[in-house]
mmCIF file of C-alpha atoms in Angstrom:
data_model
loop_
_atom_site.group_PDB
_atom_site.id
_atom_site.type_symbol
_atom_site.label_atom_id
_atom_site.label_comp_id
_atom_site.label_asym_id
_atom_site.label_seq_id
_atom_site.Cartn_x
_atom_site.Cartn_y
_atom_site.Cartn_z
ATOM 1 C CA MET A 277 -32.264 242.695 33.826
ATOM 2 C CA SER A 278 -33.880 243.191 37.255
ATOM 3 C CA ASP A 279 -32.578 241.488 40.413
ATOM 4 C CA GLU A 280 -35.887 239.643 40.756
ATOM 5 C CA LYS A 281 -35.575 238.093 37.299
ATOM 6 C CA SER A 282 -31.929 237.185 37.778
ATOM 7 C CA SER A 283 -32.859 235.076 40.806
ATOM 8 C CA TRP A 284 -35.809 233.255 39.242
ATOM 9 C CA PHE A 285 -33.913 229.985 38.771
ATOM 10 C CA ILE A 286 -32.384 228.308 41.827
ATOM 11 C CA TYR A 287 -31.337 224.853 40.719
ATOM 12 C CA GLY A 288 -31.421 222.629 37.643
ATOM 13 C CA PHE A 289 -30.442 219.112 36.675
ATOM 14 C CA VAL A 290 -30.721 216.329 34.099
ATOM 15 C CA ALA A 291 -31.346 212.761 35.264
ATOM 16 C CA ARG A 292 -31.579 209.325 33.674
ATOM 17 C CA GLY A 293 -34.387 207.730 35.609
ATOM 18 C CA THR A 294 -33.500 208.662 39.202
ATOM 19 C CA VAL A 295 -29.770 209.075 38.502
ATOM 20 C CA VAL A 296 -28.726 212.731 38.305
ATOM 21 C CA LEU A 297 -26.143 213.096 35.530
ATOM 22 C CA ALA A 298 -25.536 216.856 35.622
ATOM 23 C CA GLU A 299 -26.672 219.703 37.882
ATOM 24 C CA TYR A 300 -26.069 223.396 38.475
ATOM 25 C CA THR A 301 -26.806 225.922 41.234
ATOM 26 C CA GLU A 302 -25.326 229.034 42.789
ATOM 27 C CA TYR A 303 -27.341 228.717 45.993
ATOM 28 C CA THR A 304 -27.248 226.618 49.132
ATOM 29 C CA GLY A 305 -30.267 224.954 50.670
ATOM 30 C CA ASN A 306 -32.312 221.785 50.816
ATOM 31 C CA PHE A 307 -33.911 222.269 47.365
ATOM 32 C CA ALA A 308 -31.627 219.583 45.863
ATOM 33 C CA ALA A 309 -32.834 217.005 48.393
ATOM 34 C CA ILE A 310 -36.487 217.968 47.839
ATOM 35 C CA ALA A 311 -36.014 217.763 44.067
ATOM 36 C CA ALA A 312 -34.484 214.288 44.486
ATOM 37 C CA ARG A 313 -37.494 213.120 46.503
ATOM 38 C CA CYS A 314 -39.839 214.491 43.831
ATOM 39 C CA LEU A 315 -37.770 212.702 41.184
ATOM 40 C CA ASP A 316 -38.335 209.373 42.961
ATOM 41 C CA LYS A 317 -42.110 209.887 42.786
ATOM 42 C CA LEU A 318 -42.299 211.014 39.158
ATOM 43 C CA PRO A 319 -44.433 208.940 36.739
ATOM 44 C CA SER A 320 -42.449 207.390 33.894
ATOM 45 C CA SER A 321 -44.777 208.697 31.175
ATOM 46 C CA ASN A 322 -43.668 211.561 28.941
ATOM 47 C CA ASN A 323 -45.187 214.690 30.441
ATOM 48 C CA ARG A 324 -44.596 217.849 32.487
ATOM 49 C CA PHE A 325 -45.053 217.925 36.268
ATOM 50 C CA THR A 326 -44.899 220.767 38.809
ATOM 51 C CA TYR A 327 -44.721 220.619 42.598
ATOM 52 C CA ALA A 328 -44.815 223.610 44.974
ATOM 53 C CA CYS A 329 -42.891 223.789 48.241
ATOM 54 C CA ASP A 330 -41.612 226.599 50.518
ATOM 55 C CA GLY A 331 -42.190 229.401 48.020
ATOM 56 C CA HIS A 332 -40.583 227.498 45.153
ATOM 57 C CA THR A 333 -41.829 225.426 42.221
ATOM 58 C CA PHE A 334 -40.176 222.158 41.225
ATOM 59 C CA ASN A 335 -40.728 221.810 37.498
ATOM 60 C CA PHE A 336 -40.057 218.531 35.685
ATOM 61 C CA LEU A 337 -40.118 217.463 32.048
ATOM 62 C CA VAL A 338 -40.012 213.683 31.522
ATOM 63 C CA ASN A 339 -39.081 212.459 28.051
ATOM 64 C CA ASP A 340 -37.862 209.050 26.857
ATOM 65 C CA GLY A 341 -36.562 207.942 30.254
ATOM 66 C CA TYR A 342 -34.809 211.225 31.084
ATOM 67 C CA ALA A 343 -36.013 213.884 33.528
ATOM 68 C CA TYR A 344 -35.175 217.574 33.191
ATOM 69 C CA CYS A 345 -35.716 219.701 36.289
ATOM 70 C CA VAL A 346 -35.575 223.343 37.294
ATOM 71 C CA VAL A 347 -36.357 224.768 40.725
ATOM 72 C CA ALA A 348 -37.686 228.304 40.463
ATOM 73 C CA LYS A 349 -39.150 230.951 42.710
ATOM 74 C CA GLU A 350 -42.934 231.154 42.732
ATOM 75 C CA SER A 351 -42.644 234.643 41.194
ATOM 76 C CA ALA A 352 -41.150 233.135 38.032
ATOM 77 C CA PRO A 353 -43.809 232.696 35.307
ATOM 78 C CA LYS A 354 -44.563 229.075 34.513
ATOM 79 C CA HIS A 355 -43.927 229.547 30.797
ATOM 80 C CA VAL A 356 -40.381 230.677 31.577
ATOM 81 C CA SER A 357 -39.650 227.434 33.443
ATOM 82 C CA VAL A 358 -41.222 225.400 30.641
ATOM 83 C CA ALA A 359 -39.113 227.227 28.031
ATOM 84 C CA PHE A 360 -35.967 226.441 30.032
ATOM 85 C CA LEU A 361 -36.802 222.740 30.282
ATOM 86 C CA GLU A 362 -37.560 222.457 26.558
ATOM 87 C CA ARG A 363 -34.317 224.232 25.679
ATOM 88 C CA VAL A 364 -32.257 221.994 27.982
ATOM 89 C CA LYS A 365 -33.916 218.844 26.619
ATOM 90 C CA ALA A 366 -33.139 219.788 23.005
ATOM 91 C CA ASP A 367 -29.516 220.634 23.792
ATOM 92 C CA PHE A 368 -28.954 217.512 25.900
ATOM 93 C CA LYS A 369 -30.349 215.220 23.179
ATOM 94 C CA LYS A 370 -28.209 216.944 20.561
ATOM 95 C CA ARG A 371 -25.034 216.441 22.620
ATOM 96 C CA TYR A 372 -25.642 212.990 24.089
ATOM 97 C CA GLY A 373 -28.194 211.398 21.782
ATOM 98 C CA GLY A 374 -25.584 208.928 20.515
ATOM 99 C CA GLY A 375 -25.710 206.862 23.723
ATOM 100 C CA LYS A 376 -23.119 208.415 26.050
ATOM 101 C CA ALA A 377 -25.782 209.481 28.536
ATOM 102 C CA ASP A 378 -27.241 205.964 28.644
ATOM 103 C CA THR A 379 -24.157 204.638 30.490
ATOM 104 C CA ALA A 380 -22.943 207.783 32.259
ATOM 105 C CA LEU A 381 -22.284 207.554 35.999
ATOM 106 C CA PRO A 382 -24.055 209.797 38.550
ATOM 107 C CA LYS A 383 -23.016 213.450 38.096
ATOM 108 C CA SER A 384 -20.306 212.422 35.632
ATOM 109 C CA LEU A 385 -21.542 215.034 33.150
ATOM 110 C CA ASN A 386 -21.324 217.913 35.647
ATOM 111 C CA LYS A 387 -18.132 219.300 34.161
ATOM 112 C CA GLU A 388 -19.473 219.227 30.602
ATOM 113 C CA PHE A 389 -23.135 220.055 31.017
ATOM 114 C CA GLY A 390 -23.246 221.975 34.314
ATOM 115 C CA PRO A 391 -22.018 225.227 32.718
ATOM 116 C CA VAL A 392 -24.514 224.628 29.862
ATOM 117 C CA LEU A 393 -27.370 224.606 32.384
ATOM 118 C CA LYS A 394 -26.131 227.965 33.658
ATOM 119 C CA GLU A 395 -26.013 229.400 30.130
ATOM 120 C CA HIS A 396 -29.557 228.282 29.421
ATOM 121 C CA MET A 397 -30.803 229.840 32.676
ATOM 122 C CA GLN A 398 -29.221 233.171 31.762
ATOM 123 C CA TYR A 399 -30.555 233.040 28.205
ATOM 124 C CA ILE A 400 -34.137 232.333 29.267
ATOM 125 C CA ILE A 401 -34.113 235.085 31.888
ATOM 126 C CA GLU A 402 -32.654 237.628 29.453
ATOM 127 C CA HIS A 403 -35.222 236.763 26.763
ATOM 128 C CA ALA A 404 -38.238 236.291 29.038
ATOM 129 C CA ASP A 405 -40.227 239.091 27.343
ATOM 130 C CA GLU A 406 -39.617 237.674 23.867
ATOM 131 C CA ILE A 407 -40.607 234.212 25.037
ATOM 132 C CA GLU A 408 -43.840 235.597 26.496
ATOM 133 C CA LYS A 409 -44.682 237.293 23.185
ATOM 134 C CA LEU A 410 -43.929 234.092 21.290
ATOM 135 C CA ILE A 411 -46.178 232.108 23.601
ATOM 136 C CA LYS A 412 -49.000 234.605 23.041
ATOM 137 C CA VAL A 413 -48.608 234.258 19.278
ATOM 138 C CA LYS A 414 -48.674 230.466 19.584
ATOM 139 C CA ALA A 415 -51.782 230.731 21.747
ATOM 140 C CA GLN A 416 -53.480 232.867 19.086
ATOM 141 C CA VAL A 417 -52.496 230.389 16.372
ATOM 142 C CA SER A 418 -53.816 227.560 18.518
ATOM 143 C CA GLU A 419 -57.087 229.442 19.027
ATOM 144 C CA VAL A 420 -57.485 230.017 15.297
ATOM 145 C CA LYS A 421 -56.692 226.360 14.659
ATOM 146 C CA SER A 422 -59.287 225.342 17.233
ATOM 147 C CA ILE A 423 -61.913 227.548 15.571
ATOM 148 C CA MET A 424 -61.094 226.093 12.162
ATOM 149 C CA LEU A 425 -61.335 222.539 13.477
ATOM 150 C CA ASP A 426 -64.652 223.380 15.116
ATOM 151 C CA ASN A 427 -65.967 224.748 11.817
ATOM 152 C CA ILE A 428 -64.808 221.612 10.016
ATOM 153 C CA GLU A 429 -66.575 219.438 12.584
ATOM 154 C CA LYS A 430 -69.762 221.454 12.109
ATOM 155 C CA THR A 431 -69.466 221.007 8.373
ATOM 156 C CA MET A 432 -69.009 217.283 8.860
ATOM 157 C CA ASP A 433 -72.073 217.215 11.106
ATOM 158 C CA ARG A 434 -74.121 218.831 8.340
ATOM 159 C CA GLY A 435 -73.113 216.006 6.057
ATOM 160 C CA GLU A 436 -70.870 218.144 3.881
ATOM 161 C CA LYS A 437 -67.872 215.857 4.087
ATOM 162 C CA LEU A 438 -64.794 216.620 2.092
ATOM 163 C CA ARG A 439 -65.227 213.440 0.082
ATOM 164 C CA ASP A 440 -68.776 214.419 -0.806
ATOM 165 C CA LEU A 441 -67.616 217.861 -1.857
ATOM 166 C CA GLU A 442 -64.919 216.322 -4.011
ATOM 167 C CA GLU A 443 -67.419 213.970 -5.643
ATOM 168 C CA LYS A 444 -69.803 216.847 -6.295
ATOM 169 C CA THR A 445 -66.993 218.835 -7.866
ATOM 170 C CA THR A 446 -66.092 215.878 -10.076
ATOM 171 C CA ASP A 447 -69.736 215.428 -11.093
ATOM 172 C CA LEU A 448 -70.064 219.098 -11.987
ATOM 173 C CA ARG A 449 -66.874 218.911 -14.036
ATOM 174 C CA ASN A 450 -68.138 215.829 -15.887
ATOM 175 C CA GLN A 451 -71.507 217.473 -16.498
ATOM 176 C CA ALA A 452 -69.766 220.538 -17.901
ATOM 177 C CA GLN A 453 -67.712 218.357 -20.245
ATOM 178 C CA ASP A 454 -70.820 216.450 -21.364
ATOM 179 C CA PHE A 455 -72.667 219.712 -21.951
ATOM 180 C CA LYS A 456 -69.748 220.968 -24.032
ATOM 181 C CA LYS A 457 -69.745 217.788 -26.117
ATOM 182 C CA GLN A 458 -73.513 217.976 -26.603
ATOM 183 C CA GLY A 459 -73.228 221.624 -27.618
ATOM 184 C CA THR A 460 -70.619 220.714 -30.230
ATOM 185 C CA LYS A 461 -72.846 217.939 -31.594
ATOM 186 C CA VAL A 462 -75.865 220.275 -31.746
ATOM 187 C CA ARG A 463 -73.869 222.960 -33.578
ATOM 188 C CA ARG A 464 -72.603 220.374 -36.065
ATOM 189 C CA LYS A 465 -76.111 218.993 -36.602
ATOM 190 C CA MET A 466 -77.529 222.509 -37.166
ATOM 191 C CA TRP A 467 -74.719 223.244 -39.622
ATOM 192 C CA LEU A 468 -75.551 220.083 -41.616
ATOM 193 C CA GLN A 469 -79.256 220.890 -41.581
ATOM 194 C CA ASN A 470 -78.494 224.407 -42.796
ATOM 195 C CA LYS A 471 -76.408 223.017 -45.635
ATOM 196 C CA LYS A 472 -79.180 220.576 -46.559
ATOM 197 C CA ILE A 473 -81.747 223.393 -46.662
ATOM 198 C CA LYS A 474 -79.467 225.460 -48.873
ATOM 199 C CA LEU A 475 -78.937 222.501 -51.188
ATOM 200 C CA VAL A 476 -82.703 221.867 -51.377
ATOM 201 C CA ILE A 477 -83.369 225.539 -52.192
ATOM 202 C CA LEU A 478 -80.623 225.487 -54.816
ATOM 203 C CA GLY A 479 -82.106 222.327 -56.346
ATOM 204 C CA ILE A 480 -85.578 223.928 -56.474
ATOM 205 C CA LEU A 481 -84.156 227.002 -58.173
ATOM 206 C CA LEU A 482 -82.318 224.866 -60.726
ATOM 207 C CA ILE A 483 -85.496 222.902 -61.472
ATOM 208 C CA PHE A 484 -87.452 226.155 -61.830
ATOM 209 C CA VAL A 485 -84.841 227.563 -64.249
ATOM 210 C CA PHE A 486 -84.883 224.299 -66.179
ATOM 211 C CA ILE A 487 -88.667 224.404 -66.520
ATOM 212 C CA ILE A 488 -88.530 228.006 -67.802
ATOM 213 C CA TRP A 489 -85.791 227.029 -70.285
ATOM 214 C CA MET A 490 -87.816 224.110 -71.588
ATOM 215 C CA SER A 491 -90.967 226.196 -71.988
ATOM 216 C CA ILE A 492 -89.157 228.862 -73.975
ATOM 217 C CA CYS A 493 -87.059 226.584 -76.181
ATOM 218 C CA HIS A 494 -89.620 223.758 -76.635
ATOM 219 C CA GLY A 495 -86.822 221.320 -76.161
ATOM 220 C CA PHE A 496 -83.143 221.088 -75.467
ATOM 221 C CA ASP A 497 -81.817 222.777 -78.729
ATOM 222 C CA CYS A 498 -83.101 226.286 -78.383
ATOM 223 C CA THR A 499 -80.609 227.691 -80.976
ATOM 224 C CA LYS A 500 -81.722 225.324 -83.838
ATOM 225 C CA HIS A 501 -85.356 226.071 -83.313
ATOM 226 C CA SER A 502 -84.736 229.796 -83.523
ATOM 227 C CA GLY A 503 -82.732 229.406 -86.809
ATOM 228 C CA GLU A 504 -85.550 227.500 -88.473
ATOM 229 C CA GLU A 505 -88.057 230.197 -87.681
ATOM 230 C CA ASN A 506 -85.830 232.843 -89.271
ATOM 231 C CA LYS A 507 -85.256 230.747 -92.402
ATOM 232 C CA GLN A 508 -88.939 230.242 -93.416
ATOM 233 C CA PRO A 509 -89.770 233.820 -94.400
ATOM 234 C CA VAL A 510 -86.771 233.940 -96.723
ATOM 235 C CA GLU A 511 -88.013 230.925 -98.677
ATOM 236 C CA ASP A 512 -91.404 232.444 -98.962
ATOM 237 C CA ASN A 513 -89.972 235.624 -100.389
ATOM 238 C CA GLN A 514 -88.030 233.689 -102.982
ATOM 239 C CA GLY A 515 -91.162 231.959 -104.072
ATOM 240 C CA LEU A 516 -92.912 235.270 -104.846
ATOM 241 C CA ARG A 517 -90.226 236.287 -107.194
#
């Protein structure tokens, strides 16, 4: 870690309103007094604020009535200061979210949380490169998200709303089901018609065979008629004798 990086952070504190509960610094100077004056002028809304003075930046994160501050050299990247403030806020809420900080006296948490501020400063400085890479990835994700939202808005402008698309999909599905049902009915109807045609043809053939049978046999008892014809010549022969 370079000497320049190691001296990025000068001073840090956590305050409830304008009451400083815990602070940490290894330097001497008037930065604490300047930070206190800035704290008095901070808006109460949840947001981040930065002030520049004498080659330093006074970075604040206001959240739910608490202010998190870090004084850094102007050479320190802004995203590094922001990462420190977010890390301190998360840790402070985890430790004192139960209500202890709501009634704590001024600087009464120095002994507990002062060393924690130091640890977070060291961690952020040591991992500055990783944090920068992570921020770039988040920026890329945000850009992609912005492009996607823009495309969705354009689609909405063209009237292709998601609800309309869903309704169209439902209509197409219903039409497909109706077409399938109609196809089944048509196939069944054609099958019945085919059977009817076969039955009609079979009936015609049976009638045709019946007509041929009747014309040959001259009636229903074809066997009796044939026997009578064979019997007549025999009688005639007997008569000649």
